[in-house]
């Protein structure tokens, strides 16, 4: 039987090719050796002010995006976190052994307080506790996450140790598996692709949008005219080639750039075609899924039905350890 692990999907935002080559492809590859639980973490999404009507849309959108990108509901359990209330129960139990001082030092909390100074709520403070509950509930050995989540994983390991030392050996300490796939630089040529920087190629961009974004994307800044030779190693478009193009095209473009044999416009066209080939089936599949929202909803419900017995087994063990089991 494949072991489980939990990883959380925020019900927000569109996915871009940086997410795809960073996290999603790694998740897809983990589906064979584990039975992962991918939860759309709506309970975490409530820690900042939100519009209830909007939440429905965001949840379906996130589910459709990840399914379209290749998460397979046969191999993975894709569920809505709030449909498995054991997450909340374990979070509460962990709350009762969490020192407030420890939580207040978590960098993501300090950052959120800076961003939302007028809504510093208990949920926000306890965000890492709920995340620890998500992870420990499925006895995760590994948790694939981005680098920004490492402090939360450290906290989770601490909570596993603390629980074990107070109530006897129950949880093992989960290790983070960093999604350090290709770091895709944004179309600005400087920063990592990031929604807030408006430098992304999204998985639902049209062919036209992709061409347009690439046409205006930065190349080697020293190559000012068509006849100037360039340096592919400092060119952002070349970094895209390395991810998307064939070995021959990569060699041709590198050589062509150094000798001014190929211009940036043509070089961009080659990579644009490949990005379009990658994005098009994802975009279409996402559209199909969103045209049948009740199917997506059913999938999240049946995912929760599969996750619940796993969560309940741990929950029962925990109740026994903490002395609240009645029989
Ligand atoms: N905090 C994570 C993020 O912002 C989402 C998340 C919630 C998560 N619970 C989790 C990630 C459990 C991994 C494991 O991306």
Tab-separated table of C-alpha atoms and ligand atoms in Angstrom:
chain	number	residue	atom	x	y	z
A	1	UNK	CA	0.000	0.000	0.000
A	2	UNK	CA	1.281	3.437	-0.874
A	3	UNK	CA	1.918	5.737	2.050
A	4	UNK	CA	0.173	9.067	2.275
A	5	UNK	CA	1.375	12.592	2.644
A	6	UNK	CA	-0.550	15.839	2.672
A	7	UNK	CA	0.204	18.955	0.725
A	8	UNK	CA	-1.962	22.044	0.566
A	9	UNK	CA	-3.208	24.027	-2.378
A	10	UNK	CA	-4.213	27.615	-1.714
A	11	UNK	CA	-7.640	28.428	-3.161
A	12	UNK	CA	-6.290	31.503	-4.859
A	13	UNK	CA	-4.640	32.774	-7.931
A	14	UNK	CA	-3.921	31.432	-11.358
A	15	UNK	CA	-1.103	28.993	-12.002
A	16	UNK	CA	1.845	30.002	-14.126
A	17	UNK	CA	4.572	28.039	-15.862
A	18	UNK	CA	6.847	28.631	-12.861
A	19	UNK	CA	4.369	26.724	-10.657
A	20	UNK	CA	4.112	24.048	-13.290
A	21	UNK	CA	7.820	23.361	-13.564
A	22	UNK	CA	8.451	24.008	-9.892
A	23	UNK	CA	5.794	22.279	-7.858
A	24	UNK	CA	3.199	20.607	-10.019
A	25	UNK	CA	5.474	18.353	-12.043
A	26	UNK	CA	7.092	17.140	-8.846
A	27	UNK	CA	3.684	16.396	-7.360
A	28	UNK	CA	2.727	14.457	-10.457
A	29	UNK	CA	5.844	12.326	-10.157
A	30	UNK	CA	5.195	11.599	-6.462
A	31	UNK	CA	1.775	10.140	-7.275
A	32	UNK	CA	3.314	6.796	-8.196
A	33	UNK	CA	5.267	6.067	-5.038
A	34	UNK	CA	2.761	7.601	-2.589
A	35	UNK	CA	-0.950	8.114	-2.376
A	36	UNK	CA	-0.810	11.861	-1.778
A	37	UNK	CA	-3.612	13.873	-0.264
A	38	UNK	CA	-3.817	17.225	-2.012
A	39	UNK	CA	-6.116	19.456	-0.048
A	40	UNK	CA	-7.558	22.715	-1.216
A	41	UNK	CA	-6.992	24.529	2.030
A	42	UNK	CA	-10.108	26.640	2.385
A	43	UNK	CA	-9.724	26.707	6.175
A	44	UNK	CA	-6.369	28.424	5.719
A	45	UNK	CA	-7.974	30.713	3.149
A	46	UNK	CA	-10.290	32.074	5.837
A	47	UNK	CA	-7.484	33.630	7.834
A	48	UNK	CA	-7.637	36.744	5.687
A	49	UNK	CA	-10.804	38.668	4.840
A	50	UNK	CA	-12.625	37.106	1.901
A	51	UNK	CA	-15.905	37.191	0.028
A	52	UNK	CA	-17.957	33.994	0.605
A	53	UNK	CA	-19.312	33.989	-2.971
A	54	UNK	CA	-15.804	34.263	-4.216
A	55	UNK	CA	-14.559	31.315	-2.131
A	56	UNK	CA	-16.680	28.813	-4.126
A	57	UNK	CA	-15.253	30.109	-7.369
A	58	UNK	CA	-11.677	30.082	-6.092
A	59	UNK	CA	-11.944	26.518	-4.783
A	60	UNK	CA	-13.296	25.194	-8.083
A	61	UNK	CA	-10.781	27.194	-10.016
A	62	UNK	CA	-7.862	25.831	-8.004
A	63	UNK	CA	-9.140	22.257	-8.330
A	64	UNK	CA	-9.673	22.609	-12.085
A	65	UNK	CA	-6.242	24.159	-12.567
A	66	UNK	CA	-4.376	21.416	-10.735
A	67	UNK	CA	-6.379	18.647	-12.370
A	68	UNK	CA	-5.775	20.183	-15.777
A	69	UNK	CA	-2.055	20.412	-15.045
A	70	UNK	CA	-1.930	16.676	-14.389
A	71	UNK	CA	-2.896	15.723	-10.838
A	72	UNK	CA	-4.644	12.422	-11.269
A	73	UNK	CA	-7.658	11.787	-9.012
A	74	UNK	CA	-7.171	8.030	-9.457
A	75	UNK	CA	-3.660	8.142	-8.023
A	76	UNK	CA	-4.043	11.045	-5.600
A	77	UNK	CA	-6.716	12.085	-3.190
A	78	UNK	CA	-7.838	15.564	-4.154
A	79	UNK	CA	-10.127	16.992	-1.533
A	80	UNK	CA	-11.510	20.080	0.140
A	81	UNK	CA	-9.904	20.500	3.560
A	82	UNK	CA	-13.045	21.704	5.359
A	83	UNK	CA	-14.921	18.513	4.384
A	84	UNK	CA	-12.654	16.540	6.730
A	85	UNK	CA	-13.274	18.154	10.129
A	86	UNK	CA	-10.593	15.976	11.730
A	87	UNK	CA	-8.152	18.646	10.536
A	88	UNK	CA	-9.808	21.158	12.834
A	89	UNK	CA	-9.974	18.724	15.728
A	90	UNK	CA	-6.289	17.890	15.577
A	91	UNK	CA	-5.453	21.570	15.156
A	92	UNK	CA	-7.323	22.306	18.377
A	93	UNK	CA	-5.504	19.527	20.226
A	94	UNK	CA	-2.186	20.852	18.965
A	95	UNK	CA	-3.236	24.401	19.912
A	96	UNK	CA	-3.368	23.242	23.479
A	97	UNK	CA	0.310	22.282	23.442
A	98	UNK	CA	1.564	25.212	21.342
A	99	UNK	CA	3.420	27.989	23.152
A	100	UNK	CA	2.177	31.389	21.947
A	101	UNK	CA	5.689	32.761	21.963
A	102	UNK	CA	6.804	30.165	19.450
A	103	UNK	CA	3.992	31.080	17.051
A	104	UNK	CA	4.658	34.772	17.292
A	105	UNK	CA	8.187	34.239	15.985
A	106	UNK	CA	7.099	32.538	12.756
A	107	UNK	CA	8.170	34.786	9.858
A	108	UNK	CA	5.022	34.250	7.767
A	109	UNK	CA	2.897	35.434	10.700
A	110	UNK	CA	4.946	38.601	11.118
A	111	UNK	CA	4.627	39.245	7.402
A	112	UNK	CA	0.836	38.750	7.388
A	113	UNK	CA	0.516	41.132	10.323
A	114	UNK	CA	2.394	43.717	8.314
A	115	UNK	CA	0.120	43.108	5.306
A	116	UNK	CA	-3.175	43.035	7.234
A	117	UNK	CA	-2.593	45.143	10.353
A	118	UNK	CA	-6.341	45.579	10.894
A	119	UNK	CA	-7.183	41.868	10.793
A	120	UNK	CA	-4.791	40.056	13.073
A	121	UNK	CA	-7.090	37.179	14.045
A	122	UNK	CA	-6.611	33.922	15.947
A	123	UNK	CA	-6.817	31.898	12.735
A	124	UNK	CA	-3.917	33.802	11.289
A	125	UNK	CA	-1.912	33.283	14.458
A	126	UNK	CA	-2.745	29.574	14.474
A	127	UNK	CA	-2.201	29.085	10.733
A	128	UNK	CA	0.947	26.980	11.282
A	129	UNK	CA	-0.872	24.815	13.840
A	130	UNK	CA	-3.593	23.947	11.332
A	131	UNK	CA	-0.903	23.230	8.769
A	132	UNK	CA	0.897	20.945	11.232
A	133	UNK	CA	-2.426	19.167	11.800
A	134	UNK	CA	-2.892	18.716	8.022
A	135	UNK	CA	0.515	17.105	7.765
A	136	UNK	CA	0.486	14.958	10.909
A	137	UNK	CA	-3.046	13.685	10.374
A	138	UNK	CA	-1.827	11.662	7.401
A	139	UNK	CA	1.439	10.658	9.100
A	140	UNK	CA	3.322	12.339	6.257
A	141	UNK	CA	7.006	11.432	5.995
A	142	UNK	CA	7.565	13.982	3.300
A	143	UNK	CA	5.817	17.188	2.349
A	144	UNK	CA	6.526	18.786	-1.006
A	145	UNK	CA	6.507	22.553	-0.528
A	146	UNK	CA	8.112	25.728	-1.749
A	147	UNK	CA	11.010	27.240	0.132
A	148	UNK	CA	8.775	29.829	1.802
A	149	UNK	CA	7.059	27.025	3.733
A	150	UNK	CA	10.189	25.678	5.427
A	151	UNK	CA	9.572	27.543	8.720
A	152	UNK	CA	6.150	25.865	8.851
A	153	UNK	CA	7.733	22.452	8.369
A	154	UNK	CA	10.241	23.163	11.131
A	155	UNK	CA	7.348	24.083	13.355
A	156	UNK	CA	5.492	20.895	12.371
A	157	UNK	CA	8.496	18.749	13.337
A	158	UNK	CA	8.669	20.526	16.661
A	159	UNK	CA	4.986	19.852	17.254
A	160	UNK	CA	5.438	16.151	16.429
A	161	UNK	CA	8.249	15.967	19.001
A	162	UNK	CA	6.275	17.917	21.564
A	163	UNK	CA	3.175	15.742	21.162
A	164	UNK	CA	5.272	12.571	21.381
A	165	UNK	CA	7.085	13.723	24.475
A	166	UNK	CA	3.890	14.733	26.279
A	167	UNK	CA	1.586	11.901	25.152
A	168	UNK	CA	3.976	9.126	23.975
A	169	UNK	CA	5.353	8.244	20.539
A	170	UNK	CA	2.686	8.939	17.907
A	171	UNK	CA	4.006	11.075	15.064
A	172	UNK	CA	7.172	10.946	13.031
A	173	UNK	CA	8.869	14.121	11.928
A	174	UNK	CA	8.050	14.997	8.317
A	175	UNK	CA	10.775	16.210	5.974
A	176	UNK	CA	10.186	18.912	3.416
A	177	UNK	CA	10.895	18.042	-0.195
A	178	UNK	CA	11.639	21.308	-1.908
A	179	UNK	CA	10.134	21.836	-5.315
A	180	UNK	CA	13.440	23.069	-6.661
A	181	UNK	CA	12.709	22.271	-10.275
A	182	UNK	CA	13.675	24.765	-12.919
A	183	UNK	CA	13.458	28.233	-11.420
A	184	UNK	CA	11.608	30.117	-14.073
A	185	UNK	CA	12.493	33.778	-14.283
A	186	UNK	CA	9.625	36.077	-15.195
A	187	UNK	CA	9.238	37.952	-18.462
A	188	UNK	CA	10.960	40.936	-16.802
A	189	UNK	CA	14.154	38.909	-16.966
A	190	UNK	CA	14.995	39.695	-13.340
A	191	UNK	CA	12.626	38.197	-10.797
A	192	UNK	CA	11.206	34.752	-10.257
A	193	UNK	CA	7.779	34.408	-11.838
A	194	UNK	CA	5.342	35.821	-9.356
A	195	UNK	CA	1.706	36.839	-9.641
A	196	UNK	CA	2.260	40.086	-7.796
A	197	UNK	CA	5.010	41.183	-10.197
A	198	UNK	CA	2.999	40.842	-13.409
A	199	UNK	CA	5.819	38.889	-15.080
A	200	UNK	CA	4.055	35.540	-15.535
A	201	UNK	CA	3.002	33.296	-18.353
A	202	UNK	CA	-0.131	31.645	-17.054
A	203	UNK	CA	-1.357	28.127	-17.718
A	204	UNK	CA	-4.570	29.624	-19.076
A	205	UNK	CA	-2.956	32.246	-21.323
A	206	UNK	CA	-4.015	32.101	-24.974
A	207	UNK	CA	-1.465	31.547	-27.740
A	208	UNK	CA	-1.760	35.206	-28.586
A	209	UNK	CA	-1.095	36.317	-25.024
A	210	UNK	CA	1.935	34.048	-24.843
A	211	UNK	CA	3.367	35.459	-28.084
A	212	UNK	CA	2.747	38.981	-26.895
A	213	UNK	CA	4.378	38.430	-23.522
A	214	UNK	CA	7.418	36.861	-25.107
A	215	UNK	CA	7.677	39.554	-27.757
A	216	UNK	CA	8.141	42.167	-25.062
A	217	UNK	CA	10.184	39.971	-22.696
A	218	UNK	CA	13.737	40.935	-21.772
A	219	UNK	CA	16.688	39.324	-23.563
A	220	UNK	CA	20.432	39.898	-23.150
A	221	UNK	CA	20.402	43.637	-22.351
A	222	UNK	CA	23.813	44.057	-24.021
A	223	UNK	CA	22.453	42.892	-27.375
A	224	UNK	CA	20.954	46.112	-28.616
A	225	UNK	CA	20.831	45.590	-32.385
A	226	UNK	CA	20.039	42.561	-34.527
A	227	UNK	CA	23.679	42.328	-35.654
A	228	UNK	CA	25.193	42.457	-32.150
A	229	UNK	CA	26.295	39.070	-30.882
A	230	UNK	CA	24.642	38.103	-27.605
A	231	UNK	CA	25.342	35.959	-24.580
A	232	UNK	CA	22.740	33.209	-24.164
A	233	UNK	CA	23.878	32.600	-20.604
A	234	UNK	CA	22.583	35.978	-19.474
A	235	UNK	CA	19.485	35.862	-21.689
A	236	UNK	CA	16.226	35.017	-20.011
A	237	UNK	CA	14.690	33.708	-23.217
A	238	UNK	CA	17.520	31.214	-23.398
A	239	UNK	CA	16.619	29.984	-19.921
A	240	UNK	CA	13.140	29.254	-21.330
A	241	UNK	CA	14.722	27.380	-24.235
A	242	UNK	CA	16.537	25.163	-21.779
A	243	UNK	CA	13.207	24.136	-20.289
A	244	UNK	CA	10.999	24.003	-23.376
A	245	UNK	CA	13.016	23.472	-26.559
A	246	UNK	CA	14.659	20.424	-28.137
A	247	UNK	CA	18.416	19.853	-27.608
A	248	UNK	CA	19.036	20.783	-31.257
A	249	UNK	CA	17.108	24.021	-30.971
A	250	UNK	CA	18.904	24.864	-27.742
A	251	UNK	CA	22.277	24.349	-29.429
A	252	UNK	CA	21.181	26.293	-32.517
A	253	UNK	CA	19.863	29.228	-30.543
A	254	UNK	CA	22.960	29.392	-28.323
A	255	UNK	CA	25.268	29.334	-31.317
A	256	UNK	CA	23.045	31.710	-33.307
A	257	UNK	CA	22.948	34.165	-30.426
A	258	UNK	CA	26.730	34.212	-29.957
A	259	UNK	CA	27.337	34.757	-33.681
A	260	UNK	CA	24.361	37.040	-34.302
A	261	UNK	CA	23.152	34.329	-36.667
A	262	UNK	CA	19.669	34.439	-35.187
A	263	UNK	CA	17.794	37.498	-34.001
A	264	UNK	CA	15.898	37.727	-30.733
A	265	UNK	CA	12.575	37.904	-32.568
A	266	UNK	CA	13.076	34.535	-34.267
A	267	UNK	CA	14.601	32.996	-31.187
A	268	UNK	CA	11.521	34.053	-29.210
A	269	UNK	CA	9.200	32.581	-31.842
A	270	UNK	CA	10.736	29.149	-31.404
A	271	UNK	CA	10.287	29.126	-27.664
A	272	UNK	CA	6.823	30.708	-27.895
A	273	UNK	CA	5.652	27.789	-30.022
A	274	UNK	CA	6.877	25.302	-27.409
A	275	UNK	CA	5.316	27.166	-24.510
A	276	UNK	CA	2.070	27.303	-26.457
A	277	UNK	CA	2.247	23.534	-26.996
A	278	UNK	CA	2.687	22.990	-23.254
A	279	UNK	CA	0.025	25.434	-22.159
A	280	UNK	CA	-2.709	24.735	-24.739
A	281	UNK	CA	-3.811	21.282	-23.507
A	282	UNK	CA	-3.767	22.475	-19.887
A	283	UNK	CA	-5.800	25.568	-20.758
A	284	UNK	CA	-8.347	23.537	-22.724
A	285	UNK	CA	-8.720	20.861	-20.088
A	286	UNK	CA	-9.187	23.501	-17.414
A	287	UNK	CA	-11.912	25.130	-19.506
A	288	UNK	CA	-13.665	21.790	-19.934
A	289	UNK	CA	-13.536	21.127	-16.209
A	290	UNK	CA	-14.870	24.556	-15.321
A	291	UNK	CA	-17.737	24.014	-17.761
A	292	UNK	CA	-18.803	21.093	-15.535
A	293	UNK	CA	-18.445	22.561	-12.033
A	294	UNK	CA	-20.662	19.905	-10.449
A	295	UNK	CA	-18.214	17.198	-11.576
A	296	UNK	CA	-15.362	19.087	-9.952
A	297	UNK	CA	-17.419	19.513	-6.782
A	298	UNK	CA	-18.209	15.780	-6.730
A	299	UNK	CA	-14.567	14.978	-7.163
A	300	UNK	CA	-13.624	17.109	-4.149
A	301	UNK	CA	-16.368	15.444	-2.098
A	302	UNK	CA	-15.335	11.927	-3.024
A	303	UNK	CA	-11.711	12.890	-2.313
A	304	UNK	CA	-12.830	13.946	1.165
A	305	UNK	CA	-14.658	10.613	1.545
A	306	UNK	CA	-11.391	8.808	0.823
A	307	UNK	CA	-9.339	11.045	3.112
A	308	UNK	CA	-11.697	10.875	6.079
A	309	UNK	CA	-11.074	7.254	7.162
A	310	UNK	CA	-7.307	7.854	7.052
A	311	UNK	CA	-7.696	11.012	9.113
A	312	UNK	CA	-10.070	9.294	11.523
A	313	UNK	CA	-7.631	6.508	12.219
A	314	UNK	CA	-5.033	9.003	13.389
A	315	UNK	CA	-7.667	11.014	15.217
A	316	UNK	CA	-8.796	7.908	17.122
A	317	UNK	CA	-5.224	7.105	18.079
A	318	UNK	CA	-4.748	10.695	19.237
A	319	UNK	CA	-7.938	10.648	21.306
A	320	UNK	CA	-6.688	7.531	23.018
A	321	UNK	CA	-3.289	9.077	23.725
A	322	UNK	CA	-4.695	12.306	25.104
A	323	UNK	CA	-7.273	10.577	27.291
A	324	UNK	CA	-10.525	11.603	25.637
A	325	UNK	CA	-11.493	8.242	24.165
A	326	UNK	CA	-14.545	6.953	26.032
A	327	UNK	CA	-14.555	3.258	25.281
B	1	LIG	N1	0.741	27.118	3.741
B	1	LIG	C1	0.769	26.463	2.460
B	1	LIG	C2	1.003	27.513	1.373
B	1	LIG	O1	0.752	28.667	1.597
B	1	LIG	C3	-0.505	25.700	2.178
B	1	LIG	C4	-0.690	24.539	3.103
B	1	LIG	C5	-1.672	24.387	4.033
B	1	LIG	C6	0.105	23.375	3.148
B	1	LIG	N2	-1.545	23.197	4.659
B	1	LIG	C7	-0.465	22.549	4.160
B	1	LIG	C8	1.249	22.953	2.461
B	1	LIG	C9	0.114	21.328	4.479
B	1	LIG	C10	1.796	21.734	2.789
B	1	LIG	C11	1.243	20.914	3.794
B	1	LIG	O2	1.393	27.173	0.293
